[in-house]
Every structure is written in C-alpha cells, then in structure tokens.
C-alpha cells in the first residue's frame, strides 16, 4: 500500500464478522497492538471463505489454498479495551490466480473504520504450492464480496 487510504463506512464492506477485543491484544499503551489487526483481518478473511464454501479445511481437501504474498494496514483512530469489534471484508480485485482483499476494523458503534487493511492472496495447489486459476467457489465468493463500485 503506497497511497494514503481514508476511513470507509460499514456499508463499504459486504460481509462482517463480530468479535471482541482480546485483553492479550492490547499493548503497554492501552490500545490494540498493531500486529493484532492482521490477526483479526486474517480470521475474518478465512471465516468469509468458509461461509461462502470457498475454503475446505478438512484433512482430505484438495481445493487450492490462498497464500498471503502482501499485506498491510493503515490506522485512523485508536481502539482500546474493552470493546466489541466488527471486521468488514470485501474483495477489491480479482486476477487469474489471485484476489486482493480489503478489510475495515470497526470499534463499538463507530460508522467509520478505525483501520483499513489489505491482503493479496495467490491461490496455489496444496501439494505443489504452484499458482492455479481461481476455482468457481472462489469466483462466486469474490462476486458475493465485491467492493461496492460507488465508493
């Protein structure tokens, strides 16, 4: 991420996951530790894939897996313990073998996100770890979570 992002509203994200700020994720300054943001983003990403039947975690699964090749976050306002959190998830770009994900982390009743994150997933064969074209379940998930075009 090279350009400065701006905070987005909840409606900018088609899928949301509610969670709570974990005590252990607070740093010595009393706010959410920077590395914890990526943990919340990663959990929400995988939960959205599972909910859209685009990720099978069973031991005998053969569908591709997404490897994170780039990630980042930009911060707009502090999040402090205790609070409920919502993670917004959207797909911002679809390639032949990759998807760019966008996230917003919302604190309590705030309409604007406190942070925005991005991940780039390259989908690979589980055994060879070589890139493979996106499957129909991944494409369907991408369509369902596509970022609104009016933002």
C-alpha positions as semicolon CSV with decimal commas, in nm:
position;residue;x (nm);y (nm);z (nm)
1;X;0,000;0,000;0,000
2;X;0,170;0,316;-0,112
3;X;-0,116;0,566;-0,118
4;X;-0,281;0,701;0,196
5;X;-0,622;0,545;0,239
6;X;-0,922;0,711;0,401
7;X;-1,157;0,551;0,654
8;X;-1,461;0,383;0,499
9;X;-1,809;0,322;0,636
10;X;-1,953;-0,015;0,728
11;X;-2,156;-0,020;0,406
12;X;-1,831;-0,034;0,206
13;X;-1,793;-0,396;0,318
14;X;-2,042;-0,663;0,202
15;X;-1,953;-0,911;0,480
16;X;-1,900;-0,852;0,853
17;X;-1,780;-1,056;1,147
18;X;-1,842;-0,952;1,506
19;X;-1,580;-1,024;1,770
20;X;-1,444;-0,869;2,088
21;X;-1,112;-0,709;2,155
22;X;-0,897;-0,963;2,337
23;X;-0,719;-0,844;2,652
24;X;-0,395;-1,001;2,529
25;X;-0,412;-0,792;2,209
26;X;-0,370;-0,465;2,400
27;X;-0,023;-0,320;2,422
28;X;0,153;-0,134;2,702
29;X;-0,007;0,193;2,583
30;X;-0,357;0,053;2,635
31;X;-0,465;0,022;2,273
32;X;-0,490;-0,257;2,018
33;X;-0,140;-0,370;1,925
34;X;-0,054;-0,313;1,557
35;X;0,018;-0,680;1,485
36;X;-0,322;-0,782;1,626
37;X;-0,503;-0,602;1,344
38;X;-0,367;-0,853;1,094
39;X;-0,488;-1,139;1,314
40;X;-0,844;-1,002;1,311
41;X;-0,826;-0,946;0,934
42;X;-0,691;-1,297;0,871
43;X;-0,958;-1,462;1,086
44;X;-1,239;-1,269;0,916
45;X;-1,099;-1,348;0,570
46;X;-1,092;-1,722;0,640
47;X;-1,435;-1,720;0,806
48;X;-1,580;-1,543;0,500
49;X;-1,420;-1,803;0,270
50;X;-1,562;-2,087;0,481
51;X;-1,909;-1,928;0,493
52;X;-1,905;-1,893;0,113
53;X;-1,786;-2,254;0,071
54;X;-1,461;-2,143;-0,089
55;X;-1,229;-2,296;0,172
56;X;-1,234;-2,657;0,286
57;X;-1,030;-2,725;0,599
58;X;-1,092;-3,100;0,609
59;X;-0,784;-3,326;0,608
60;X;-0,872;-3,471;0,266
61;X;-0,940;-3,135;0,095
62;X;-0,789;-3,084;-0,249
63;X;-0,904;-2,734;-0,341
64;X;-0,647;-2,454;-0,370
65;X;-0,532;-2,252;-0,072
66;X;-0,455;-1,882;-0,061
67;X;-0,105;-1,776;0,033
68;X;-0,061;-1,419;0,153
69;X;0,200;-1,252;-0,067
70;X;0,137;-0,898;0,057
71;X;-0,045;-0,737;0,348
72;X;-0,068;-0,409;0,529
73;X;-0,276;-0,178;0,742
74;X;-0,338;0,192;0,783
75;X;-0,470;0,333;1,109
76;X;-0,714;0,618;1,165
77;X;-0,830;0,604;1,528
78;X;-0,739;0,416;1,845
79;X;-0,915;0,104;1,963
80;X;-0,897;0,041;2,336
81;X;-1,006;-0,242;2,565
82;X;-1,284;-0,327;2,632
83;X;-1,490;-0,300;2,315
84;X;-1,677;-0,503;2,061
85;X;-1,524;-0,514;1,715
86;X;-1,659;-0,569;1,367
87;X;-1,438;-0,664;1,078
88;X;-1,568;-0,573;0,735
89;X;-1,446;-0,784;0,442
90;X;-1,453;-0,718;0,070
91;X;-1,279;-0,830;-0,248
92;X;-1,120;-0,535;-0,425
93;X;-0,961;-0,703;-0,727
94;X;-0,972;-1,045;-0,892
95;X;-0,691;-1,181;-1,106
96;X;-0,644;-1,515;-1,278
97;X;-0,473;-1,675;-0,975
98;X;-0,509;-1,402;-0,712
99;X;-0,752;-1,189;-0,515
100;X;-0,696;-0,858;-0,340
101;X;-0,887;-0,839;-0,013
102;X;-0,985;-0,527;0,177
103;X;-1,075;-0,500;0,546
104;X;-1,216;-0,241;0,781
105;X;-1,192;-0,275;1,157
106;X;-1,474;-0,100;1,341
107;X;-1,491;-0,030;1,713
108;X;-1,821;-0,040;1,903
109;X;-2,081;0,177;1,729
110;X;-1,843;0,374;1,506
111;X;-1,965;0,417;1,149
112;X;-1,612;0,481;1,016
113;X;-1,342;0,217;1,039
114;X;-1,055;0,266;1,280
115;X;-0,820;0,087;1,042
116;X;-0,812;-0,049;0,689
117;X;-0,617;-0,349;0,582
118;X;-0,527;-0,523;0,259
119;X;-0,414;-0,874;0,171
120;X;-0,315;-1,020;-0,162
121;X;-0,378;-1,393;-0,185
122;X;-0,224;-1,606;-0,457
123;X;-0,411;-1,935;-0,484
124;X;-0,192;-2,240;-0,512
125;X;-0,217;-2,615;-0,537
126;X;-0,195;-2,761;-0,186
127;X;0,071;-3,016;-0,280
128;X;0,292;-2,832;-0,529
129;X;0,240;-2,477;-0,397
130;X;0,228;-2,358;-0,759
131;X;-0,030;-2,094;-0,862
132;X;-0,356;-2,224;-1,007
133;X;-0,655;-2,046;-1,164
134;X;-0,930;-1,940;-0,927
135;X;-1,197;-2,206;-0,882
136;X;-1,568;-2,145;-0,930
137;X;-1,627;-2,136;-0,550
138;X;-1,356;-1,869;-0,515
139;X;-1,502;-1,669;-0,803
140;X;-1,851;-1,696;-0,651
141;X;-1,711;-1,574;-0,319
142;X;-1,539;-1,284;-0,497
143;X;-1,868;-1,187;-0,665
144;X;-2,054;-1,201;-0,331
145;X;-1,791;-0,991;-0,154
146;X;-1,710;-0,748;-0,435
147;X;-1,639;-0,397;-0,315
148;X;-1,925;-0,158;-0,393
149;X;-1,846;0,043;-0,705
150;X;-1,984;0,370;-0,571
151;X;-1,708;0,413;-0,312
